[in-house]
Amino acid sequence: MKSLSRLLAITKKEVRQLLRDRLTFGMIVGIPVIQMLLFGYAINTDVRNLRTAVSDQANTHLSQQFIAELRETQVVDIVEFVSTPAALEEHLRIGEISVGVVIPADFDRRVIDPERPAVHLLVDGSDPTISNVAIQLRNMPIAFDTRAAKRRSNNIEVRPSYNPERRTPVNIIPGLMGVILTLTMMLFTAVAIVRERERGNLELLINTPVSSAELMIGKVIPYVVIGMIQLALILIVGDVLFQVPMRGSVLDLYLASGAFIAANLSLGLVISTVAKTQFQAMQMTFFVLMPSILLSGFVFPFDGMPPVAQYLGEILPVTHYIRLTRGIMLRDAALIELYPELIALGIFTLLAMTGAALRFTKRLD
Amino acid sequence: MTSEYAIVSRGLSKHFGNLKAVSELDLKVPRGQIYGFLGPNGSGKSTTIRMLCGLLTPTEGSATVLDTEIPGSARLLKPRIGYMTQKFSLFGDMTVMENLQFIGEIYSFPKSGRKERIRELLAKYDLFDQRKQLAGTMSGGQKQRLALACAVLHRPELLLLDEPTSAVDPQSRRDFWANLFRLAEGGTTIMVSTHYMDEAERCHRLAILDRGVKVADGTPQELQAGTGMHIIEVTADDPYHAQEALDEGDVVASVTQLGMRLRVLIPQQVEDPVGVVTRLLDGHGVQADVRETTASLEDVFVAVTMGTVGHAK
Ligand SMILES: Nc1ncnc2c1ncn2[C@@H]1O[C@H](COP(=O)(O)OP(=O)(O)OP(=O)(O)O)[C@@H](O)[C@H]1O
Ligand SMILES: [Mg+2]
């Protein structure tokens, strides 16, 4: 009973301080909304309008028809015609264009000859997205009878089941939820405790009858609530601005998020037991955040990563959470069907909590 | 069975790497007394207090605090001691009232009497007008009064105060000490570290630390009687030259200037210390009035910590 009232005293104090700290309070609302606007509008993996120059050395009827078709794809935006392939390379090097198209003088003959490529593409390989897109161009049919060729190449039709219009926000936002919650939950808890250490409050607190567990749990409760508020914000903005579907159950999503928030809070607690200053706590948060963005399947497809990166990704809570959110929100999967991810989050929380409890002693040395 | 001592430490030591912050400290603090803790900066006062309340684990040695063994059972001790940290450790972004309420809750002070108790403390520590002010915006002395109010709120048996009055003005310091005496009369044992000699003189007993070692302890009277020094007071028109003259004397242990006067410490075994000092001054043509006087606590402090503080040779 005393234990519970001490825990509540800590929580009450934490809330009181939070409400008084305008900047932090602003970040609770600001971080998710701004990040969503930024990522939702800015990230577009559906690449269009690559700046392109063409060196048409054939200048035949067929080559002009090819250039017109190239324009029609909208993948490239032909900004210039140059005379020699060397000029193309020059433009590419200084970054004026991303793609250079060389149409050899014997283009017409090459088109019929299956042994020799009809067109050369010079691509800015320093940007992986651009080279990927350019590879798509390779599949463009070129023939005297383009219609016949088209029929042939459409043997396999790809239909993106859960995102038929291939809108990027639909793919991005369920992952972005994970990244935002990772950032805010971890940072807030770690900083909340380290700040008290820095200000000397901890020396007072650990000299009171409050136990480590009461102190840690009491301090993180407000952040669980904040995490849930942020989640609601993300869902509302996602729905209103980006029409991200919510096909599964909202309750399932909240339960999954609860498990994920717990994992991040315990990681924040671990950081708080290691970091001596708020600055160190922030650095450690970003040390976790970077792989959370890059190795979780948020940016790059998980299956495409080398095994080592996949193992690392599996350790991160956000990897499992993104599978849960994509499953629930986009594919209408039930939480129960996705239980392995839940178990992974549970194990992570348990381990991190144990680590934090072992490291957080009620002593200064 | 309760012992007559609130604190007994045996060979208590704390090392930080190669630094021996506290070395083999033996202390006995009787119950219901005010026990002073004196020592220059870095002599290990705060470190000792932190060990006694279980915040730091001793490298060696142990202590019995309120019949509880340290290290080991510090947890049982928490509700029974009040600790006032040297650095302000309350919440700067909460008001005086909110801080007191929080401390009341965290110590599970009975809800029925809590309001009454806080009102009483606000009055006693002269904080009533500041009760709605954010603690972080208060002056240094006000902060220390609030910290003391928080440390005593749960009526602890033992109070550990680490330089509680370093920022308090002389008038408030008198009130502060009046409060401490009232608490001691009520049976509370108080251990207080300080740099002020007038405060040290008010303690029932005190210990002087120097570089982690206890160099003296006892009642202020005992300490004053046992300096092992003659205390010579020199009043000169030109204290600067007088000091120069005295610095050359082999037997002069230390010279401290107090305005126009100099306090000169000469070891006990030296005969006719007044004559020795007079001759030294005459040799440099310095006119001065030379008298032997009784030791003040400051003299004791200088005598036992010689080599680290004051103008010592
Ligand atoms: N956590 C620590 N790590 C390393 N050294 C420490 C630590 N805490 C204290 N010390 C050192 O131990 C010595 C004693 O410090 P302590 O704070 O106990 O001195 P003090 O007597 O309270 O001084 P002051 O009068 O300045 O408050 C100092 O030399 C200090 O630098
Ligand atoms: Mg100190």
XYZ file of C-alpha atoms and ligand atoms in Angstrom:
710
model
C 0.000 0.000 0.000
C 2.784 2.354 0.976
C 4.637 1.118 -2.056
C 1.773 2.042 -4.362
C 1.363 5.479 -2.844
C 5.089 6.150 -3.252
C 4.874 5.054 -6.869
C 1.939 7.374 -7.428
C 3.787 10.220 -5.730
C 6.607 9.797 -8.246
C 4.169 9.659 -11.165
C 2.314 12.732 -9.938
C 5.551 14.663 -9.602
C 6.666 13.605 -13.067
C 3.393 14.729 -14.649
C 3.530 18.019 -12.801
C 7.041 18.699 -14.076
C 6.095 17.636 -17.592
C 3.132 19.973 -17.724
C 5.370 22.804 -16.606
C 8.047 22.049 -19.192
C 6.548 23.708 -22.259
C 9.272 22.637 -24.658
C 9.082 18.956 -23.813
C 5.324 19.124 -23.874
C 5.515 20.732 -27.302
C 7.813 17.987 -28.523
C 5.313 15.335 -27.498
C 2.885 16.716 -30.061
C 5.414 18.332 -32.388
C 7.758 15.434 -33.073
C 5.167 13.019 -34.471
C 3.242 15.589 -36.477
C 6.269 17.277 -38.034
C 7.989 13.991 -38.791
C 4.876 12.647 -40.429
C 4.470 15.708 -42.602
C 8.136 15.582 -43.520
C 8.363 11.904 -44.301
C 4.863 11.518 -45.619
C 5.274 14.202 -48.248
C 8.993 14.060 -48.882
C 9.731 10.372 -49.159
C 8.604 9.058 -52.465
C 10.161 5.830 -53.618
C 7.973 5.935 -56.706
C 10.641 7.796 -58.636
C 9.698 10.051 -61.541
C 11.213 12.816 -63.619
C 14.871 11.854 -63.487
C 16.876 14.521 -65.286
C 18.058 12.927 -68.489
C 20.087 13.856 -71.561
C 20.077 11.987 -74.856
C 22.753 11.552 -77.453
C 20.890 10.318 -80.528
C 23.520 9.321 -83.042
C 21.128 7.362 -85.221
C 18.473 10.012 -85.642
C 16.134 7.665 -87.495
C 12.384 7.359 -87.412
C 12.688 4.463 -85.013
C 15.069 6.239 -82.647
C 12.754 9.235 -82.438
C 9.861 6.960 -81.707
C 11.915 5.358 -78.948
C 12.671 8.747 -77.393
C 8.990 9.632 -77.443
C 8.137 6.406 -75.657
C 10.855 7.065 -73.134
C 9.225 10.418 -72.392
C 5.859 8.779 -71.997
C 7.053 6.595 -69.119
C 7.481 9.795 -67.080
C 10.378 8.092 -65.348
C 12.757 10.349 -67.211
C 12.574 14.006 -67.947
C 14.630 14.692 -71.052
C 16.246 18.037 -70.481
C 18.888 18.113 -73.173
C 20.169 16.576 -76.384
C 23.933 16.346 -76.815
C 26.063 15.190 -79.694
C 28.564 12.761 -78.189
C 28.517 10.117 -75.433
C 31.524 11.918 -73.945
C 29.390 14.996 -73.374
C 26.849 12.801 -71.567
C 29.519 11.518 -69.212
C 30.628 15.055 -68.523
C 27.061 16.111 -67.631
C 26.645 13.055 -65.432
C 29.861 13.722 -63.558
C 28.994 17.269 -62.605
C 25.553 16.148 -61.529
C 23.495 17.981 -64.127
C 21.713 14.821 -65.140
C 21.012 11.459 -63.500
C 20.593 9.390 -66.640
C 22.282 9.571 -70.017
C 20.848 7.755 -73.041
C 23.156 6.823 -75.909
C 21.464 5.744 -79.132
C 24.212 4.310 -81.387
C 24.346 5.173 -85.082
C 23.390 1.604 -86.025
C 20.369 1.612 -83.735
C 17.929 0.233 -86.305
C 20.120 -2.752 -87.049
C 20.809 -3.437 -83.384
C 17.082 -3.564 -82.651
C 16.638 -6.630 -84.793
C 19.864 -8.241 -83.618
C 19.192 -9.990 -80.288
C 22.952 -10.324 -79.618
C 23.715 -6.629 -79.336
C 22.088 -4.067 -77.048
C 20.265 -1.374 -78.917
C 20.659 1.422 -76.386
C 23.239 2.326 -73.753
C 22.137 3.881 -70.495
C 24.623 5.842 -68.424
C 23.307 5.985 -64.883
C 24.401 7.899 -61.809
C 25.268 4.849 -59.700
C 26.002 6.986 -56.642
C 22.290 7.020 -55.872
C 20.914 3.506 -55.369
C 17.307 4.480 -55.996
C 18.157 5.979 -59.353
C 20.061 2.929 -60.516
C 17.162 0.719 -59.455
C 14.769 2.787 -61.473
C 17.035 2.819 -64.484
C 17.108 -0.947 -64.384
C 13.343 -0.893 -64.866
C 13.926 1.015 -68.080
C 15.882 -1.968 -69.345
C 12.648 -3.862 -69.653
C 11.200 -1.319 -72.047
C 10.237 -3.019 -75.254
C 11.939 -1.719 -78.363
C 10.834 -3.093 -81.709
C 9.421 -2.029 -84.998
C 6.130 -3.359 -83.776
C 6.065 -2.121 -80.194
C 2.588 -3.391 -79.543
C 3.546 -6.988 -80.203
C 6.553 -6.600 -77.973
C 4.474 -5.154 -75.176
C 2.143 -8.112 -75.209
C 5.093 -10.408 -74.874
C 6.703 -8.621 -71.962
C 3.537 -8.512 -69.908
C 3.609 -12.194 -69.159
C 3.883 -11.539 -65.459
C 1.648 -8.943 -63.972
C 2.435 -7.597 -60.543
C -0.470 -6.485 -58.416
C 0.520 -4.888 -55.092
C -2.214 -6.423 -53.007
C -2.504 -4.100 -50.070
C -1.414 -0.922 -51.775
C -2.747 -1.117 -55.325
C -2.023 2.496 -56.140
C 1.520 2.055 -54.816
C 1.291 5.180 -52.699
C 4.431 5.652 -50.656
C 2.772 7.042 -47.476
C 0.794 3.834 -47.121
C 4.054 1.935 -46.883
C 5.915 4.551 -44.922
C 3.545 5.517 -42.131
C 3.143 2.191 -40.328
C 6.937 2.071 -40.156
C 7.238 5.718 -39.284
C 5.051 5.098 -36.238
C 7.679 2.701 -34.980
C 10.548 5.078 -35.634
C 8.818 8.035 -33.969
C 7.868 6.026 -30.892
C 11.403 4.636 -30.665
C 12.816 8.136 -30.677
C 10.418 9.761 -28.235
C 9.922 6.919 -25.770
C 13.595 6.084 -25.434
C 14.747 9.676 -25.314
C 12.114 10.859 -22.844
C 12.727 8.101 -20.287
C 16.493 8.196 -20.556
C 16.591 11.975 -20.250
C 13.994 12.085 -17.466
C 16.198 9.989 -15.209
C 19.591 11.295 -16.264
C 18.363 14.871 -15.791
C 17.550 14.099 -12.167
C 20.990 12.624 -11.715
C 22.563 15.731 -13.251
C 20.520 18.112 -11.128
C 21.263 16.174 -7.958
C 17.618 15.181 -7.377
C 18.571 11.523 -7.479
C 20.793 11.876 -4.404
C 17.721 13.058 -2.530
C 15.396 10.447 -4.017
C 17.559 7.435 -3.315
C 17.810 8.522 0.268
C 14.062 8.275 0.724
C 12.239 4.993 1.324
C 11.287 4.815 -2.367
C 12.604 1.606 -3.977
C 14.326 1.337 -7.348
C 11.321 -0.387 -8.865
C 8.876 2.185 -7.528
C 11.080 4.959 -8.806
C 11.534 3.485 -12.280
C 7.936 2.411 -12.800
C 6.564 5.619 -11.341
C 8.697 7.621 -13.687
C 7.790 5.758 -16.878
C 4.016 5.574 -16.392
C 3.446 9.104 -17.754
C 5.482 8.225 -20.810
C 3.330 5.193 -21.567
C 0.365 7.559 -21.699
C 2.321 9.997 -23.852
C 3.219 7.173 -26.229
C -0.463 6.305 -26.591
C -1.318 9.946 -27.253
C 1.357 10.126 -29.911
C 0.042 6.974 -31.480
C -3.436 8.476 -31.704
C -1.983 11.607 -33.287
C -0.103 9.587 -35.872
C -3.188 7.586 -36.744
C -5.318 10.699 -37.096
C -2.788 12.566 -39.238
C -2.168 9.403 -41.271
C -5.847 9.030 -41.938
C -6.677 12.665 -42.638
C -3.682 13.693 -44.717
C -2.450 10.480 -46.272
C -5.541 8.236 -46.234
C -3.516 5.426 -44.709
C -5.948 2.573 -44.258
C -6.706 0.984 -40.903
C -7.904 -2.427 -42.028
C -7.334 -4.374 -38.807
C -8.571 -3.766 -35.286
C -7.569 -0.562 -33.530
C -7.521 -2.438 -30.236
C -4.986 -4.896 -31.661
C -2.865 -2.013 -32.817
C -2.969 -0.429 -29.369
C -2.076 -3.702 -27.672
C 0.848 -4.192 -30.033
C 1.898 -0.610 -29.408
C 1.713 -1.166 -25.658
C 4.190 -4.024 -25.953
C 6.417 -1.925 -28.190
C 6.314 1.103 -25.891
C 7.242 -1.121 -22.947
C 10.254 -2.395 -24.898
C 11.433 1.129 -25.684
C 10.879 2.411 -22.170
C 12.959 -0.396 -20.736
C 15.684 0.370 -23.243
C 15.467 4.014 -22.162
C 15.901 2.890 -18.566
C 18.986 0.883 -19.506
C 20.437 3.967 -21.192
C 19.663 6.056 -18.128
C 21.697 3.713 -15.948
C 24.701 4.017 -18.249
C 24.656 7.672 -19.315
C 26.049 10.231 -16.910
C 24.800 13.335 -18.716
C 21.787 14.214 -20.830
C 24.109 14.648 -23.786
C 25.395 11.099 -23.424
C 21.828 9.862 -23.136
C 20.960 11.585 -26.410
C 23.978 10.150 -28.181
C 23.064 6.647 -27.042
C 19.483 7.153 -28.185
C 20.680 8.071 -31.651
C 23.034 5.123 -31.618
C 19.932 2.918 -31.388
C 17.809 5.115 -33.631
C 20.015 4.883 -36.729
C 19.839 1.083 -37.055
C 16.153 1.327 -36.132
C 15.634 3.371 -39.266
C 18.001 1.503 -41.563
C 17.862 -2.149 -40.487
C 14.237 -2.543 -39.443
C 12.709 -2.877 -42.870
C 11.435 0.684 -42.610
C 13.602 2.015 -45.437
C 15.122 -1.048 -47.076
C 13.274 -4.322 -47.542
C 14.253 -6.656 -44.724
C 14.590 -9.693 -47.012
C 17.107 -7.922 -49.168
C 19.560 -7.293 -46.351
C 22.631 -9.489 -45.791
C 22.216 -12.058 -42.995
C 24.310 -10.108 -40.470
C 22.157 -7.032 -40.939
C 19.067 -9.188 -40.583
C 20.287 -10.602 -37.266
C 20.944 -7.085 -36.037
C 17.539 -6.013 -37.265
C 15.856 -8.868 -35.399
C 17.317 -7.553 -32.145
C 15.650 -4.181 -32.591
C 12.124 -3.864 -31.194
C 11.086 -1.601 -34.040
C 11.632 -4.388 -36.612
C 8.985 -6.488 -34.908
C 6.697 -3.551 -34.387
C 6.796 -2.578 -38.057
C 5.784 -6.121 -38.969
C 2.915 -5.810 -36.516
C 1.722 -2.414 -37.736
C 1.950 -3.314 -41.403
C 0.183 -6.559 -40.656
C -2.620 -5.038 -38.639
C -3.113 -1.773 -40.498
C -2.587 -2.854 -44.099
C -3.231 -6.586 -44.251
C -5.990 -6.866 -41.639
C -4.028 -9.482 -39.749
C -5.134 -10.299 -36.210
C -2.669 -9.723 -33.401
C -2.840 -13.419 -32.462
C -1.702 -14.405 -35.947
C 1.376 -12.257 -35.498
C 2.277 -13.715 -32.102
C 5.982 -14.353 -32.831
C 6.554 -10.606 -33.042
C 4.744 -10.074 -29.755
C 6.873 -12.729 -28.092
C 10.011 -11.072 -29.436
C 8.940 -7.737 -27.956
C 8.137 -9.413 -24.647
C 11.540 -11.090 -24.431
C 13.256 -7.840 -25.282
C 11.357 -5.959 -22.559
C 12.111 -8.633 -19.988
C 15.838 -8.640 -20.738
C 16.149 -4.864 -20.823
C 14.145 -4.468 -17.606
C 16.321 -7.002 -15.844
C 19.416 -5.225 -17.063
C 18.138 -1.853 -15.903
C 17.071 -3.183 -12.500
C 20.458 -4.821 -11.981
C 22.333 -1.705 -12.942
C 20.137 0.782 -11.132
C 21.182 0.527 -7.530
C 20.139 2.922 -4.859
C 23.707 4.077 -4.473
C 25.935 6.689 -5.990
C 28.976 4.465 -6.616
C 18.606 -2.905 22.622
C 19.467 0.609 21.679
C 22.979 1.848 22.097
C 23.734 5.245 23.611
C 25.387 6.182 20.337
C 23.463 7.054 17.199
C 26.542 6.463 15.048
C 29.576 4.320 15.698
C 32.013 3.893 12.841
C 34.947 1.520 12.827
C 37.790 2.053 10.393
C 35.439 3.554 7.821
C 37.359 4.197 4.572
C 36.496 5.244 1.057
C 38.954 5.218 -1.804
C 38.314 6.674 -5.249
C 41.012 5.004 -7.321
C 44.273 6.061 -5.711
C 42.657 8.845 -3.713
C 41.939 7.995 -0.102
C 38.986 10.323 0.384
C 38.316 8.925 3.871
C 40.821 6.835 5.839
C 40.008 4.581 8.773
C 37.576 6.876 10.419
C 36.465 6.017 13.959
C 33.537 8.117 15.125
C 31.158 7.962 18.072
C 28.161 10.217 17.919
C 26.042 10.203 21.114
C 22.279 10.262 20.738
C 20.463 13.540 21.060
C 23.551 15.630 20.468
C 24.700 17.980 17.747
C 27.900 16.623 16.297
C 29.970 18.975 14.161
C 32.085 17.921 11.247
C 34.896 20.285 10.320
C 37.539 20.104 7.648
C 38.971 21.934 4.666
C 37.557 21.461 1.157
C 38.004 17.928 -0.064
C 38.755 16.517 3.373
C 36.043 13.882 3.032
C 33.095 15.325 4.970
C 30.495 14.745 2.283
C 31.951 11.332 1.459
C 31.654 10.268 5.119
C 28.076 11.484 5.383
C 27.174 9.649 2.184
C 28.645 6.433 3.541
C 26.718 6.825 6.788
C 23.394 7.043 4.985
C 24.216 4.207 2.624
C 24.688 6.195 -0.572
C 28.286 5.094 -0.942
C 29.687 1.693 -0.067
C 32.730 1.919 2.193
C 35.917 0.517 0.700
C 36.792 -0.781 4.155
C 35.346 -0.648 7.617
C 31.777 -0.462 8.786
C 29.428 1.587 10.883
C 26.428 1.087 13.113
C 23.862 3.774 12.456
C 20.791 3.747 14.698
C 21.586 0.108 15.552
C 21.605 -0.769 11.849
C 24.671 -2.160 10.128
C 26.247 -0.222 7.282
C 26.964 -1.460 4.683
C 24.154 -3.939 4.358
C 20.864 -2.811 5.800
C 20.800 0.782 4.596
C 17.270 0.266 3.265
C 15.845 -0.124 6.764
C 17.488 3.115 7.700
C 15.945 5.355 5.057
C 12.687 6.166 6.856
C 14.574 6.987 10.058
C 17.161 9.432 8.766
C 16.918 12.826 7.158
C 19.674 13.891 4.799
C 20.281 17.367 3.525
C 22.628 17.323 0.558
C 25.366 19.917 0.137
C 24.069 20.794 -3.319
C 20.391 21.758 -3.544
C 18.603 18.565 -4.559
C 14.933 19.460 -4.412
C 12.888 20.058 -7.534
C 13.530 23.505 -8.931
C 10.516 23.376 -11.230
C 8.069 22.716 -8.410
C 6.867 25.177 -5.804
C 7.894 25.122 -2.149
C 4.511 23.682 -1.263
C 4.664 20.997 -3.946
C 8.139 19.957 -2.836
C 7.005 19.587 0.770
C 3.913 17.652 -0.300
C 6.025 15.330 -2.428
C 8.399 14.632 0.451
C 5.408 13.977 2.697
C 4.011 11.464 0.201
C 7.286 9.704 -0.459
C 7.889 9.201 3.283
C 4.246 8.088 3.697
C 3.628 10.754 6.307
C 0.083 10.102 7.639
C -2.345 11.932 5.409
C -4.404 13.249 8.293
C -1.571 15.248 9.784
C 0.302 16.099 6.620
C -1.248 19.478 5.916
C -0.790 20.531 9.505
C 2.840 19.422 9.498
C 3.623 21.327 6.296
C 1.969 24.465 7.663
C 4.028 24.133 10.812
C 7.268 23.776 8.834
C 6.443 26.724 6.567
C 6.066 28.860 9.666
C 9.091 27.485 11.498
C 11.463 27.900 8.560
C 9.995 31.232 7.500
C 8.844 30.003 4.090
C 5.183 30.895 4.272
C 5.461 33.840 1.861
C 7.391 31.739 -0.643
C 5.054 28.757 -0.536
C 3.854 29.306 -4.112
C 7.262 30.222 -5.512
C 9.178 27.762 -7.706
C 11.968 26.348 -5.568
C 14.521 26.944 -8.320
C 13.916 30.704 -8.280
C 14.530 31.153 -4.549
C 17.661 32.653 -3.041
C 20.438 30.398 -1.758
C 19.451 30.815 1.887
C 15.765 30.219 1.172
C 16.645 27.040 -0.683
C 18.628 25.783 2.286
C 15.748 26.509 4.654
C 13.429 24.559 2.373
C 15.913 21.689 2.192
C 16.081 21.523 5.979
C 12.292 21.639 6.234
C 12.113 18.696 3.817
C 14.822 16.780 5.670
C 12.985 17.014 9.001
C 9.413 16.637 7.704
C 9.133 12.954 8.560
C 10.611 13.538 12.057
C 13.774 11.471 11.582
C 15.775 10.183 14.534
C 19.018 11.152 12.863
C 19.674 14.218 10.747
C 22.699 14.377 8.477
C 23.241 17.935 7.310
C 25.955 18.643 4.769
C 26.892 22.330 5.042
C 23.305 23.382 5.616
C 24.063 27.063 6.182
C 26.727 27.830 3.586
C 24.447 30.439 1.965
C 22.444 31.576 4.995
C 22.855 35.093 6.413
C 24.007 35.459 10.062
C 20.560 36.345 11.399
C 18.870 33.399 9.699
C 21.750 31.204 10.767
C 20.920 32.000 14.385
C 17.317 30.985 13.789
C 18.503 27.912 11.918
C 20.596 26.840 14.870
C 17.836 27.607 17.335
C 15.773 25.112 15.334
C 18.551 22.536 15.460
C 18.772 22.870 19.244
C 15.035 22.422 19.559
C 15.269 19.250 17.468
C 18.176 17.957 19.576
C 16.214 18.636 22.755
C 13.425 16.581 21.253
C 15.864 13.655 20.969
C 17.041 13.999 17.374
C 20.706 13.327 16.767
C 22.242 15.803 14.351
C 25.449 15.484 12.432
C 26.341 18.697 10.663
C 29.319 19.610 8.505
C 30.351 23.221 8.409
C 33.091 25.684 7.603
C 31.899 28.251 10.176
C 33.758 28.430 13.490
C 30.840 30.019 15.306
C 28.718 27.046 14.300
C 31.412 24.604 15.339
C 31.490 26.245 18.753
C 27.792 25.579 19.187
C 28.127 21.826 18.656
C 28.134 19.469 21.621
C 31.024 17.615 20.104
C 32.967 17.848 16.897
C 35.483 16.047 14.756
C 38.037 17.688 12.493
C 38.994 15.930 9.268
C 42.066 16.631 7.199
C 42.663 14.839 3.903
C 40.350 12.029 4.942
C 41.931 11.501 8.351
C 40.357 12.459 11.658
C 42.912 14.775 13.272
C 40.965 15.783 16.377
C 37.672 15.211 18.133
C 36.000 16.121 21.377
C 33.958 18.909 22.872
C 34.893 22.423 21.734
C 36.388 23.048 25.199
C 38.526 19.922 25.079
C 39.779 20.823 21.651
C 40.625 24.367 22.694
C 42.538 23.103 25.721
C 44.476 20.585 23.715
C 45.913 22.440 20.756
C 49.505 21.925 21.871
C 50.167 25.518 20.876
C 50.714 28.861 22.521
C 48.401 31.400 20.972
C 50.086 34.781 20.695
C 48.159 37.831 19.572
C 50.195 40.550 17.907
C 48.682 43.989 17.348
C 50.801 46.041 14.989
C 50.412 49.263 12.992
C 52.061 47.551 10.070
C 50.777 43.969 10.148
C 52.286 43.234 6.752
C 55.846 43.802 7.951
C 55.105 42.091 11.225
C 54.026 39.030 9.278
C 57.204 39.121 7.210
C 59.259 39.281 10.389
C 57.407 36.374 11.965
C 57.663 34.222 8.855
C 61.412 34.080 9.447
C 61.092 32.648 12.936
C 61.886 28.902 13.051
C 59.527 28.178 15.923
C 56.515 29.991 14.493
C 54.018 27.323 13.391
C 51.524 29.622 11.719
C 50.508 33.246 11.335
C 46.965 34.331 10.546
C 46.056 37.951 9.938
C 42.800 39.293 11.357
C 42.613 42.968 10.383
C 45.306 44.804 12.360
C 45.948 41.753 14.511
C 47.964 38.640 13.869
C 47.371 35.322 15.539
C 50.628 33.458 15.922
C 50.794 29.773 16.824
C 53.942 28.636 18.645
C 54.400 24.992 19.717
C 53.796 24.307 23.425
C 57.359 23.162 24.121
C 58.798 26.582 23.222
C 59.561 28.564 26.395
C 58.644 32.218 26.761
C 56.730 32.467 23.490
C 55.898 36.141 24.076
C 59.614 36.923 24.375
C 60.389 34.915 21.218
C 57.805 36.824 19.210
C 58.827 40.188 20.628
C 62.471 39.579 19.742
C 61.563 38.528 16.194
C 59.582 41.733 15.713
C 62.252 43.913 17.334
C 64.853 42.408 15.033
C 62.915 43.866 12.089
C 62.114 47.117 13.818
C 58.372 46.426 13.936
C 56.453 48.133 16.751
C 53.770 45.848 18.185
C 51.788 44.837 21.221
C 52.346 41.128 22.009
C 50.092 39.082 24.344
C 49.389 35.415 24.988
C 45.725 34.460 24.818
C 43.480 31.371 24.883
C 42.841 29.258 21.820
C 39.750 29.777 19.708
C 38.316 26.941 17.626
C 39.783 28.587 14.591
C 43.229 28.265 16.173
C 42.501 24.606 16.813
C 41.447 24.178 13.211
C 44.600 25.863 11.929
C 46.794 23.905 14.317
C 45.463 20.489 13.361
C 45.125 21.025 9.628
C 48.418 22.837 9.292
C 50.005 22.510 5.899
C 46.749 22.536 4.002
C 44.986 25.694 5.099
C 45.623 29.166 6.381
C 48.947 30.895 6.275
C 50.998 28.072 7.654
C 54.624 27.201 7.419
N 32.668 10.230 -6.849
C 33.953 10.627 -6.658
N 34.916 10.199 -7.493
C 36.200 10.574 -7.308
N 36.619 11.363 -6.324
C 35.689 11.823 -5.460
C 34.318 11.479 -5.582
N 33.633 12.071 -4.581
C 34.538 12.769 -3.879
N 35.781 12.624 -4.384
C 37.014 13.201 -3.857
O 37.094 12.832 -2.504
C 37.613 13.907 -1.727
C 36.664 14.231 -0.600
O 35.514 14.840 -1.148
P 34.309 15.366 -0.242
O 33.240 15.818 -1.155
O 33.968 14.313 0.735
O 34.964 16.612 0.483
P 34.281 17.649 1.494
O 35.024 17.544 2.754
O 32.814 17.449 1.528
O 34.640 19.033 0.776
P 33.791 20.393 0.709
O 34.042 21.127 1.971
O 34.404 21.102 -0.457
O 32.369 20.042 0.499
C 37.843 15.054 -2.695
O 39.221 15.101 -3.021
C 37.024 14.704 -3.880
O 37.631 15.191 -5.056
Mg 31.228 18.496 0.964
